[in-house]
Amino acid sequence: VCVWMCVSVCMCLWRFTKRTLGPDARLLLMQVWDSLSQLPAPRNPKVRLHNAEQVLSWEPVSLSNDTRPVVYQVQHFTDARWFNSTWYDLSDKVEVNCMNITTTECDFTPKGNSVFLRPEFDTFLRVRAKVDELVSPWLTVPSFQYCRNVTVGPPENIWVTPGEGSLIIRLSSPFDVRAFSATFLYYVHYWEKAGIQQVKGPFRSTSIVLNDLKPLREYCLQIKAQLVCEKGNISRPGHLSNVSCYKTAMDAATKLQQIIVIAVGLFLFLSMLAGACFFLVLKYRGLVKYWFHSPPSIPLQIEEYLKDPAQPILEALDKDSSPKDDAWDSVSVVSFPEKEQEDVLHSTLHQSPGPVQQPVG
C-alpha cells in the first residue's frame, strides 16, 4: 500500500509539473534526472542561425586516462504544444545525421524542401557524450525560434542599370525560404551624393525600379531584406548591403536640349570658320593666287638641250616629226650668250626646211 501511494504521488507530481511548469523548468528537471552518470557533459553550446544555415556546436569532452573515442548524440523537440516534450534523435530519418558523431558540431540545415524544425515554434536541442556504454548528462541548449533569432544577411547578386532619370535594380534573395513557409520584403535606402537619405519599400519582387530621379545625377543606395514567416506573423529585419553609387542617364527632354545645343554650336562654329577663311582670302588674295598658280615649265628635251647644246637632240626631233609638223606658228625668243646664240641660229637655219620667222631685234 505504501509503495502504491508513493508511486501515485510521484505520478501526480509529474503530471502537475508537465501541466504547470514551463518548458525551461521541465528541461531543468530533466537535467537533474540525467545527472547520475559517469562522463562529464559537453559545455558552452552555441547555435548559429545565419540565413538558412543552422548549426549547433559545443566544446569537446576530454578524458584524462582514457584513450577510447568519444562520440556525441544530439536530440531535439519542437514545442508546438508546451505539454509535448518528446525528444527525437537527429538521425537519417530527418536527413540529418547527428547520432554517434565524433565532431563537436551538428549541422541541421534543411536539405531542399525538407524541414523538421518548425521555424515559427520554440525549438529545443540537447547533446551528450558517449564512450561505449558510458554516457554523460544531457547538455540542453536554451530554446530558440528560427524566425525570431535568425541573422538575415543582405541580398545577393545586386545588379543596377541606370535609366532615364531612374535606377533599375535586380537582385536575388539572401537564401531560399521555400522550406520555411516564409517570404522576403525588400527596402531600398538611396540618396543623392551629399544629399538626404530616403527609403522606399517594401517590395516583394526582386526587380525594383526607382523612378522620379534627377537625370545625370549620381545616387548611392543600400538594400536590405526582411524575413516574414507566414505562420505566426513574425518578421526579422536583415542587414544592409554595401554602399554602391550610380549615375542616372538623361531623359528625353534633356537629350533633345543637348542635341539642339550641339547643333546650334556646330552651326555657329562652321559659320565663323567660313567667315574667317573668306576674310583671309580677300586680304591675302595675291599670296593665295601665287600658292595655287603652277609656274611655267620648259619641255624636257629643250631643258636637256639647254644644259648641253652639243647633243643632237634637235636632229632627232626633226626626224621623228611628220612633214606637216615642220611648220611653226610662233617662235620663242630665248636669250643666250652672244657666241652660243650665233651657233644656234646658224644650225636652226640650216636644218629647218620651211619658212622661219626671224627673231626680232
mmCIF file of C-alpha atoms in Angstrom:
data_model
loop_
_atom_site.group_PDB
_atom_site.id
_atom_site.type_symbol
_atom_site.label_atom_id
_atom_site.label_comp_id
_atom_site.label_asym_id
_atom_site.label_seq_id
_atom_site.Cartn_x
_atom_site.Cartn_y
_atom_site.Cartn_z
ATOM 1 C CA VAL A 1 0.000 0.000 0.000
ATOM 2 C CA CYS A 2 2.801 2.418 0.868
ATOM 3 C CA VAL A 3 4.591 1.670 -2.380
ATOM 4 C CA TRP A 4 1.410 2.210 -4.348
ATOM 5 C CA MET A 5 0.803 5.509 -2.554
ATOM 6 C CA CYS A 6 4.367 6.706 -3.312
ATOM 7 C CA VAL A 7 4.012 5.810 -6.968
ATOM 8 C CA SER A 8 0.667 7.575 -7.153
ATOM 9 C CA VAL A 9 2.084 10.706 -5.536
ATOM 10 C CA CYS A 10 5.049 10.753 -7.957
ATOM 11 C CA MET A 11 2.767 10.335 -10.943
ATOM 12 C CA CYS A 12 0.554 13.156 -9.756
ATOM 13 C CA LEU A 13 3.566 15.405 -9.200
ATOM 14 C CA TRP A 14 4.881 14.584 -12.691
ATOM 15 C CA ARG A 15 1.537 15.325 -14.315
ATOM 16 C CA PHE A 16 1.223 18.540 -12.322
ATOM 17 C CA THR A 17 4.757 19.537 -13.344
ATOM 18 C CA LYS A 18 4.046 18.893 -17.024
ATOM 19 C CA ARG A 19 0.871 20.952 -16.935
ATOM 20 C CA THR A 20 2.021 23.880 -14.758
ATOM 21 C CA LEU A 21 5.734 24.408 -15.337
ATOM 22 C CA GLY A 22 7.164 25.982 -18.458
ATOM 23 C CA PRO A 23 9.485 24.249 -20.935
ATOM 24 C CA ASP A 24 12.669 25.606 -19.346
ATOM 25 C CA ALA A 25 11.661 24.368 -15.893
ATOM 26 C CA ARG A 26 10.866 20.942 -17.283
ATOM 27 C CA LEU A 27 14.249 20.825 -19.021
ATOM 28 C CA LEU A 28 15.927 21.674 -15.712
ATOM 29 C CA LEU A 29 14.199 18.709 -14.061
ATOM 30 C CA MET A 30 15.363 16.516 -16.923
ATOM 31 C CA GLN A 31 18.952 17.643 -16.384
ATOM 32 C CA VAL A 32 18.722 16.811 -12.669
ATOM 33 C CA TRP A 33 17.315 13.391 -13.560
ATOM 34 C CA ASP A 34 20.215 12.757 -16.015
ATOM 35 C CA SER A 35 22.910 13.914 -13.580
ATOM 36 C CA LEU A 36 23.544 10.354 -12.345
ATOM 37 C CA SER A 37 26.145 9.473 -14.967
ATOM 38 C CA GLN A 38 29.878 8.857 -15.179
ATOM 39 C CA LEU A 39 31.029 11.138 -18.049
ATOM 40 C CA PRO A 40 31.275 14.944 -17.967
ATOM 41 C CA ALA A 41 28.748 16.683 -20.160
ATOM 42 C CA PRO A 42 29.721 18.881 -23.127
ATOM 43 C CA ARG A 43 29.984 22.601 -22.373
ATOM 44 C CA ASN A 44 29.379 26.009 -23.944
ATOM 45 C CA PRO A 45 26.787 25.180 -26.610
ATOM 46 C CA LYS A 46 26.303 27.662 -29.427
ATOM 47 C CA VAL A 47 23.576 27.785 -32.046
ATOM 48 C CA ARG A 48 24.434 29.548 -35.281
ATOM 49 C CA LEU A 49 21.421 30.726 -37.275
ATOM 50 C CA HIS A 50 22.674 32.656 -40.290
ATOM 51 C CA ASN A 51 20.424 32.744 -43.347
ATOM 52 C CA ALA A 52 19.477 29.112 -43.984
ATOM 53 C CA GLU A 53 22.453 27.783 -42.023
ATOM 54 C CA GLN A 54 21.592 26.106 -38.699
ATOM 55 C CA VAL A 55 24.498 24.654 -36.741
ATOM 56 C CA LEU A 56 24.897 23.541 -33.116
ATOM 57 C CA SER A 57 28.454 23.433 -31.719
ATOM 58 C CA TRP A 58 29.944 22.691 -28.293
ATOM 59 C CA GLU A 59 33.252 22.130 -26.529
ATOM 60 C CA PRO A 60 34.602 18.558 -26.626
ATOM 61 C CA VAL A 61 34.669 16.224 -23.645
ATOM 62 C CA SER A 62 38.214 15.247 -22.661
ATOM 63 C CA LEU A 63 39.114 12.084 -20.753
ATOM 64 C CA SER A 64 42.409 12.167 -18.921
ATOM 65 C CA ASN A 65 43.279 8.467 -18.672
ATOM 66 C CA ASP A 66 41.025 7.014 -21.339
ATOM 67 C CA THR A 67 42.006 6.712 -24.998
ATOM 68 C CA ARG A 68 38.678 5.403 -26.202
ATOM 69 C CA PRO A 69 36.933 7.657 -28.746
ATOM 70 C CA VAL A 70 34.191 9.972 -27.548
ATOM 71 C CA VAL A 71 31.071 10.226 -29.656
ATOM 72 C CA TYR A 72 28.138 12.594 -29.333
ATOM 73 C CA GLN A 73 24.399 12.264 -29.663
ATOM 74 C CA VAL A 74 22.027 15.168 -30.411
ATOM 75 C CA GLN A 75 18.268 15.195 -29.849
ATOM 76 C CA HIS A 76 15.562 17.772 -30.422
ATOM 77 C CA PHE A 77 11.927 18.547 -29.916
ATOM 78 C CA THR A 78 9.724 21.403 -31.088
ATOM 79 C CA ASP A 79 7.435 22.914 -28.518
ATOM 80 C CA ALA A 80 4.422 23.296 -30.786
ATOM 81 C CA ARG A 81 2.336 22.370 -27.777
ATOM 82 C CA TRP A 82 4.011 23.047 -24.450
ATOM 83 C CA PHE A 83 2.878 19.783 -22.872
ATOM 84 C CA ASN A 84 4.611 17.683 -25.567
ATOM 85 C CA SER A 85 8.212 17.063 -24.500
ATOM 86 C CA THR A 86 9.155 14.003 -26.525
ATOM 87 C CA TRP A 87 12.789 14.067 -27.638
ATOM 88 C CA TYR A 88 13.753 12.786 -31.090
ATOM 89 C CA ASP A 89 17.140 11.792 -32.398
ATOM 90 C CA LEU A 90 18.686 13.804 -35.211
ATOM 91 C CA SER A 91 19.239 10.782 -37.422
ATOM 92 C CA ASP A 92 18.986 9.938 -41.096
ATOM 93 C CA LYS A 93 15.199 9.848 -40.781
ATOM 94 C CA VAL A 94 15.178 13.640 -40.910
ATOM 95 C CA GLU A 95 18.073 13.846 -43.415
ATOM 96 C CA VAL A 96 20.404 14.997 -40.613
ATOM 97 C CA ASN A 97 22.884 12.607 -39.034
ATOM 98 C CA CYS A 98 23.943 13.744 -35.566
ATOM 99 C CA MET A 99 23.932 10.310 -33.962
ATOM 100 C CA ASN A 100 27.248 8.962 -32.610
ATOM 101 C CA ILE A 101 29.314 11.592 -34.370
ATOM 102 C CA THR A 102 32.943 12.313 -33.478
ATOM 103 C CA THR A 103 32.843 16.006 -34.384
ATOM 104 C CA THR A 104 31.708 18.703 -31.966
ATOM 105 C CA GLU A 105 29.283 20.192 -34.450
ATOM 106 C CA CYS A 106 25.824 19.231 -35.667
ATOM 107 C CA ASP A 107 24.650 20.811 -38.904
ATOM 108 C CA PHE A 108 20.854 20.590 -39.059
ATOM 109 C CA THR A 109 20.398 22.952 -42.002
ATOM 110 C CA PRO A 110 17.335 21.913 -44.062
ATOM 111 C CA LYS A 111 18.134 20.000 -47.235
ATOM 112 C CA GLY A 112 15.977 21.022 -50.179
ATOM 113 C CA ASN A 113 12.337 21.468 -49.174
ATOM 114 C CA SER A 114 12.551 19.175 -46.155
ATOM 115 C CA VAL A 115 12.384 20.767 -42.711
ATOM 116 C CA PHE A 116 11.896 19.024 -39.402
ATOM 117 C CA LEU A 117 12.192 22.063 -37.111
ATOM 118 C CA ARG A 118 9.190 24.348 -37.224
ATOM 119 C CA PRO A 119 10.634 27.859 -37.731
ATOM 120 C CA GLU A 120 7.702 29.584 -36.015
ATOM 121 C CA PHE A 121 7.819 27.451 -32.825
ATOM 122 C CA ASP A 122 10.327 27.142 -29.985
ATOM 123 C CA THR A 123 12.996 24.547 -30.684
ATOM 124 C CA PHE A 124 14.995 22.654 -28.057
ATOM 125 C CA LEU A 125 18.252 20.808 -28.595
ATOM 126 C CA ARG A 126 20.366 18.716 -26.269
ATOM 127 C CA VAL A 127 23.667 16.863 -26.652
ATOM 128 C CA ARG A 128 25.539 14.275 -24.612
ATOM 129 C CA ALA A 129 28.817 12.386 -24.823
ATOM 130 C CA LYS A 130 29.166 8.605 -25.049
ATOM 131 C CA VAL A 131 32.094 6.232 -24.568
ATOM 132 C CA ASP A 132 30.990 2.685 -25.187
ATOM 133 C CA GLU A 133 28.366 2.077 -22.522
ATOM 134 C CA LEU A 134 29.144 5.221 -20.552
ATOM 135 C CA VAL A 135 27.059 8.328 -21.162
ATOM 136 C CA SER A 136 27.251 11.882 -19.869
ATOM 137 C CA PRO A 137 24.417 14.081 -18.661
ATOM 138 C CA TRP A 138 22.460 15.864 -21.351
ATOM 139 C CA LEU A 139 23.549 19.408 -22.138
ATOM 140 C CA THR A 140 20.351 21.238 -23.019
ATOM 141 C CA VAL A 141 20.560 24.288 -25.232
ATOM 142 C CA PRO A 142 18.372 27.299 -24.411
ATOM 143 C CA SER A 143 15.288 27.324 -26.596
ATOM 144 C CA PHE A 144 15.272 29.393 -29.761
ATOM 145 C CA GLN A 145 12.854 30.242 -32.505
ATOM 146 C CA TYR A 146 14.260 30.440 -36.021
ATOM 147 C CA CYS A 147 12.023 33.270 -37.232
ATOM 148 C CA ARG A 148 12.900 35.391 -34.205
ATOM 149 C CA ASN A 149 16.610 34.584 -33.808
ATOM 150 C CA VAL A 150 17.949 34.100 -37.330
ATOM 151 C CA THR A 151 20.509 36.555 -38.718
ATOM 152 C CA VAL A 152 19.379 37.636 -42.178
ATOM 153 C CA GLY A 153 22.182 38.734 -44.460
ATOM 154 C CA PRO A 154 21.934 41.354 -47.219
ATOM 155 C CA PRO A 155 20.517 40.497 -50.651
ATOM 156 C CA GLU A 156 22.934 38.875 -53.068
ATOM 157 C CA ASN A 157 23.846 39.458 -56.724
ATOM 158 C CA ILE A 158 22.701 43.076 -56.922
ATOM 159 C CA TRP A 159 22.664 44.495 -60.475
ATOM 160 C CA VAL A 160 21.838 48.167 -61.074
ATOM 161 C CA THR A 161 21.133 49.581 -64.560
ATOM 162 C CA PRO A 162 20.904 53.392 -64.897
ATOM 163 C CA GLY A 163 17.778 54.529 -66.757
ATOM 164 C CA GLU A 164 16.329 57.852 -67.918
ATOM 165 C CA GLY A 165 16.036 59.566 -64.555
ATOM 166 C CA SER A 166 15.750 56.189 -62.818
ATOM 167 C CA LEU A 167 17.679 53.192 -61.485
ATOM 168 C CA ILE A 168 16.617 49.642 -62.364
ATOM 169 C CA ILE A 169 17.617 47.170 -59.620
ATOM 170 C CA ARG A 170 17.704 43.384 -59.893
ATOM 171 C CA LEU A 171 18.746 41.156 -57.001
ATOM 172 C CA SER A 172 18.446 37.696 -55.520
ATOM 173 C CA SER A 173 17.204 36.797 -52.034
ATOM 174 C CA PRO A 174 19.703 36.092 -49.228
ATOM 175 C CA PHE A 175 18.636 32.419 -49.213
ATOM 176 C CA ASP A 176 15.855 30.103 -50.309
ATOM 177 C CA VAL A 177 12.856 30.277 -47.965
ATOM 178 C CA ARG A 178 10.594 27.722 -49.636
ATOM 179 C CA ALA A 179 11.389 25.228 -46.868
ATOM 180 C CA PHE A 180 10.377 27.736 -44.170
ATOM 181 C CA SER A 181 6.999 28.901 -45.490
ATOM 182 C CA ALA A 182 8.315 32.443 -45.437
ATOM 183 C CA THR A 183 8.801 35.375 -47.799
ATOM 184 C CA PHE A 184 11.141 38.354 -48.153
ATOM 185 C CA LEU A 185 10.324 42.051 -48.261
ATOM 186 C CA TYR A 186 12.945 44.442 -49.659
ATOM 187 C CA TYR A 187 13.720 48.026 -48.688
ATOM 188 C CA VAL A 188 15.915 50.402 -50.711
ATOM 189 C CA HIS A 189 17.844 53.168 -48.940
ATOM 190 C CA TYR A 190 19.023 55.712 -51.509
ATOM 191 C CA TRP A 191 20.308 59.277 -51.586
ATOM 192 C CA GLU A 192 21.859 61.763 -53.959
ATOM 193 C CA LYS A 193 25.532 62.242 -53.179
ATOM 194 C CA ALA A 194 25.830 64.680 -50.273
ATOM 195 C CA GLY A 195 22.026 64.580 -50.022
ATOM 196 C CA ILE A 196 19.392 63.302 -47.583
ATOM 197 C CA GLN A 197 18.754 59.553 -47.395
ATOM 198 C CA GLN A 198 15.342 58.233 -48.416
ATOM 199 C CA VAL A 199 13.741 54.801 -48.074
ATOM 200 C CA LYS A 200 11.379 53.064 -50.485
ATOM 201 C CA GLY A 201 9.592 49.814 -49.808
ATOM 202 C CA PRO A 202 8.537 47.238 -49.025
ATOM 203 C CA PHE A 203 8.938 45.469 -52.383
ATOM 204 C CA ARG A 204 8.022 41.825 -52.808
ATOM 205 C CA SER A 205 9.638 41.461 -56.227
ATOM 206 C CA THR A 206 13.349 41.045 -56.820
ATOM 207 C CA SER A 207 13.091 43.589 -59.673
ATOM 208 C CA ILE A 208 12.815 47.165 -58.375
ATOM 209 C CA VAL A 209 12.633 50.470 -60.271
ATOM 210 C CA LEU A 210 13.447 53.792 -58.564
ATOM 211 C CA ASN A 211 11.646 56.499 -60.527
ATOM 212 C CA ASP A 212 11.470 60.295 -60.287
ATOM 213 C CA LEU A 213 15.238 60.720 -60.005
ATOM 214 C CA LYS A 214 17.120 63.672 -61.425
ATOM 215 C CA PRO A 215 18.860 62.949 -64.743
ATOM 216 C CA LEU A 216 22.648 62.902 -64.931
ATOM 217 C CA ARG A 217 22.979 62.789 -61.122
ATOM 218 C CA GLU A 218 24.918 60.294 -59.022
ATOM 219 C CA TYR A 219 22.882 58.314 -56.486
ATOM 220 C CA CYS A 220 24.097 55.904 -53.799
ATOM 221 C CA LEU A 221 21.987 53.065 -52.428
ATOM 222 C CA GLN A 222 21.813 50.177 -49.947
ATOM 223 C CA ILE A 223 19.302 47.332 -49.900
ATOM 224 C CA LYS A 224 18.125 45.104 -47.090
ATOM 225 C CA ALA A 225 15.790 42.126 -46.901
ATOM 226 C CA GLN A 226 13.237 41.416 -44.175
ATOM 227 C CA LEU A 227 12.206 37.835 -43.478
ATOM 228 C CA VAL A 228 8.480 37.353 -42.828
ATOM 229 C CA CYS A 229 7.235 33.983 -41.556
ATOM 230 C CA GLU A 230 3.713 33.373 -42.755
ATOM 231 C CA LYS A 231 2.702 31.394 -39.661
ATOM 232 C CA GLY A 232 2.758 33.495 -36.543
ATOM 233 C CA ASN A 233 3.185 36.757 -38.472
ATOM 234 C CA ILE A 234 6.799 37.029 -37.326
ATOM 235 C CA SER A 235 9.343 39.236 -39.115
ATOM 236 C CA ARG A 236 13.098 39.504 -38.836
ATOM 237 C CA PRO A 237 14.949 42.509 -40.349
ATOM 238 C CA GLY A 238 18.146 41.854 -42.252
ATOM 239 C CA HIS A 239 21.466 43.613 -42.761
ATOM 240 C CA LEU A 240 22.082 46.355 -45.312
ATOM 241 C CA SER A 241 24.164 45.685 -48.391
ATOM 242 C CA ASN A 242 27.355 47.593 -49.168
ATOM 243 C CA VAL A 243 27.054 51.149 -50.492
ATOM 244 C CA SER A 244 27.191 51.431 -54.284
ATOM 245 C CA CYS A 245 26.779 54.578 -56.414
ATOM 246 C CA TYR A 246 25.447 55.002 -59.964
ATOM 247 C CA LYS A 247 24.811 57.922 -62.333
ATOM 248 C CA THR A 248 21.381 58.234 -63.899
ATOM 249 C CA ALA A 249 21.005 58.661 -67.651
ATOM 250 C CA MET A 250 19.445 61.713 -69.301
ATOM 251 C CA ASP A 251 15.736 61.757 -70.065
ATOM 252 C CA ALA A 252 14.173 62.522 -73.462
ATOM 253 C CA ALA A 253 13.754 66.267 -72.810
ATOM 254 C CA THR A 254 17.338 66.676 -71.652
ATOM 255 C CA LYS A 255 18.582 64.654 -74.610
ATOM 256 C CA LEU A 256 16.628 66.875 -77.055
ATOM 257 C CA GLN A 257 18.000 70.026 -75.436
ATOM 258 C CA GLN A 258 21.524 68.661 -75.677
ATOM 259 C CA ILE A 259 21.083 67.820 -79.386
ATOM 260 C CA ILE A 260 19.765 71.329 -80.115
ATOM 261 C CA VAL A 261 22.625 72.986 -78.247
ATOM 262 C CA ILE A 262 25.216 70.853 -80.067
ATOM 263 C CA ALA A 263 23.635 71.569 -83.475
ATOM 264 C CA VAL A 264 23.479 75.339 -82.865
ATOM 265 C CA GLY A 265 27.047 75.381 -81.566
ATOM 266 C CA LEU A 266 28.312 73.421 -84.556
ATOM 267 C CA PHE A 267 26.487 75.738 -86.988
ATOM 268 C CA LEU A 268 27.957 78.836 -85.346
ATOM 269 C CA PHE A 269 31.444 77.350 -85.379
ATOM 270 C CA LEU A 270 31.255 76.471 -89.088
ATOM 271 C CA SER A 271 29.870 79.932 -89.897
ATOM 272 C CA MET A 272 32.713 81.622 -88.046
ATOM 273 C CA LEU A 273 35.258 79.362 -89.726
ATOM 274 C CA ALA A 274 33.849 80.120 -93.210
ATOM 275 C CA GLY A 275 33.841 83.859 -92.494
ATOM 276 C CA ALA A 276 37.437 83.765 -91.294
ATOM 277 C CA CYS A 277 38.534 81.862 -94.406
ATOM 278 C CA PHE A 278 36.735 84.344 -96.702
ATOM 279 C CA PHE A 279 38.350 87.298 -94.940
ATOM 280 C CA LEU A 280 41.826 85.776 -95.249
ATOM 281 C CA VAL A 281 41.325 85.039 -98.962
ATOM 282 C CA LEU A 282 40.315 88.671 -99.602
ATOM 283 C CA LYS A 283 43.166 90.065 -97.579
ATOM 284 C CA TYR A 284 45.896 87.824 -98.972
ATOM 285 C CA ARG A 285 44.492 87.296 -102.458
ATOM 286 C CA GLY A 286 47.852 87.727 -104.229
ATOM 287 C CA LEU A 287 49.589 85.290 -101.906
ATOM 288 C CA VAL A 288 46.832 82.736 -102.314
ATOM 289 C CA LYS A 289 46.962 83.124 -106.108
ATOM 290 C CA TYR A 290 50.707 82.619 -106.007
ATOM 291 C CA TRP A 291 50.354 79.451 -103.883
ATOM 292 C CA PHE A 292 47.749 77.905 -106.138
ATOM 293 C CA HIS A 293 49.244 79.039 -109.546
ATOM 294 C CA SER A 294 51.564 76.486 -111.142
ATOM 295 C CA PRO A 295 54.787 78.051 -112.580
ATOM 296 C CA PRO A 296 55.535 77.703 -116.382
ATOM 297 C CA SER A 297 57.669 74.706 -117.285
ATOM 298 C CA ILE A 298 60.094 74.009 -120.184
ATOM 299 C CA PRO A 299 59.772 70.733 -122.143
ATOM 300 C CA LEU A 300 62.221 68.090 -121.037
ATOM 301 C CA GLN A 301 64.030 67.866 -124.408
ATOM 302 C CA ILE A 302 64.597 71.625 -124.546
ATOM 303 C CA GLU A 303 65.808 71.617 -120.942
ATOM 304 C CA GLU A 304 68.352 68.903 -121.774
ATOM 305 C CA TYR A 305 69.454 70.794 -124.913
ATOM 306 C CA LEU A 306 69.978 73.985 -122.945
ATOM 307 C CA LYS A 307 72.124 72.097 -120.481
ATOM 308 C CA ASP A 308 74.254 70.554 -123.276
ATOM 309 C CA PRO A 309 73.829 72.188 -126.769
ATOM 310 C CA ALA A 310 76.322 69.762 -128.326
ATOM 311 C CA GLN A 311 73.809 66.848 -128.156
ATOM 312 C CA PRO A 312 71.903 66.158 -131.444
ATOM 313 C CA ILE A 313 68.542 66.497 -129.777
ATOM 314 C CA LEU A 314 67.093 68.838 -132.385
ATOM 315 C CA GLU A 315 68.074 66.476 -135.241
ATOM 316 C CA ALA A 316 66.302 63.575 -133.503
ATOM 317 C CA LEU A 317 63.212 65.658 -133.004
ATOM 318 C CA ASP A 318 63.302 66.694 -136.670
ATOM 319 C CA LYS A 319 63.465 63.096 -137.913
ATOM 320 C CA ASP A 320 60.641 61.929 -135.664
ATOM 321 C CA SER A 321 58.327 64.758 -136.609
ATOM 322 C CA SER A 322 55.990 64.445 -139.581
ATOM 323 C CA PRO A 323 56.168 66.915 -142.547
ATOM 324 C CA LYS A 324 53.024 68.717 -141.564
ATOM 325 C CA ASP A 325 54.503 69.294 -138.125
ATOM 326 C CA ASP A 326 57.526 71.158 -139.604
ATOM 327 C CA ALA A 327 55.713 74.465 -139.778
ATOM 328 C CA TRP A 328 55.828 76.702 -136.743
ATOM 329 C CA ASP A 329 53.216 79.197 -135.848
ATOM 330 C CA SER A 330 55.381 81.078 -133.400
ATOM 331 C CA VAL A 331 58.966 81.296 -132.286
ATOM 332 C CA SER A 332 60.016 81.976 -128.745
ATOM 333 C CA VAL A 333 62.980 84.229 -128.190
ATOM 334 C CA VAL A 334 65.483 82.698 -125.835
ATOM 335 C CA SER A 335 68.437 84.680 -124.553
ATOM 336 C CA PHE A 336 71.856 83.024 -124.852
ATOM 337 C CA PRO A 337 75.382 84.270 -124.630
ATOM 338 C CA GLU A 338 76.415 86.004 -127.801
ATOM 339 C CA LYS A 339 78.523 83.208 -129.242
ATOM 340 C CA GLU A 340 76.092 80.422 -128.413
ATOM 341 C CA GLN A 341 73.257 82.468 -129.905
ATOM 342 C CA GLU A 342 75.029 82.684 -133.284
ATOM 343 C CA ASP A 343 75.682 78.927 -133.328
ATOM 344 C CA VAL A 344 72.088 78.114 -132.504
ATOM 345 C CA LEU A 345 70.658 80.398 -135.181
ATOM 346 C CA HIS A 346 73.085 79.100 -137.761
ATOM 347 C CA SER A 347 72.218 75.461 -137.100
ATOM 348 C CA THR A 348 68.493 76.211 -136.972
ATOM 349 C CA LEU A 349 68.514 77.980 -140.372
ATOM 350 C CA HIS A 350 70.293 75.077 -141.997
ATOM 351 C CA GLN A 351 68.017 72.376 -140.526
ATOM 352 C CA SER A 352 64.613 73.932 -140.951
ATOM 353 C CA PRO A 353 63.185 73.352 -144.467
ATOM 354 C CA GLY A 354 60.120 75.583 -144.058
ATOM 355 C CA PRO A 355 59.875 79.296 -143.586
ATOM 356 C CA VAL A 356 61.276 80.595 -140.386
ATOM 357 C CA GLN A 357 60.292 83.754 -138.617
ATOM 358 C CA GLN A 358 63.317 85.891 -137.981
ATOM 359 C CA PRO A 359 63.888 86.907 -134.460
ATOM 360 C CA VAL A 360 63.032 90.436 -133.683
ATOM 361 C CA GLY A 361 65.723 92.860 -132.551
#
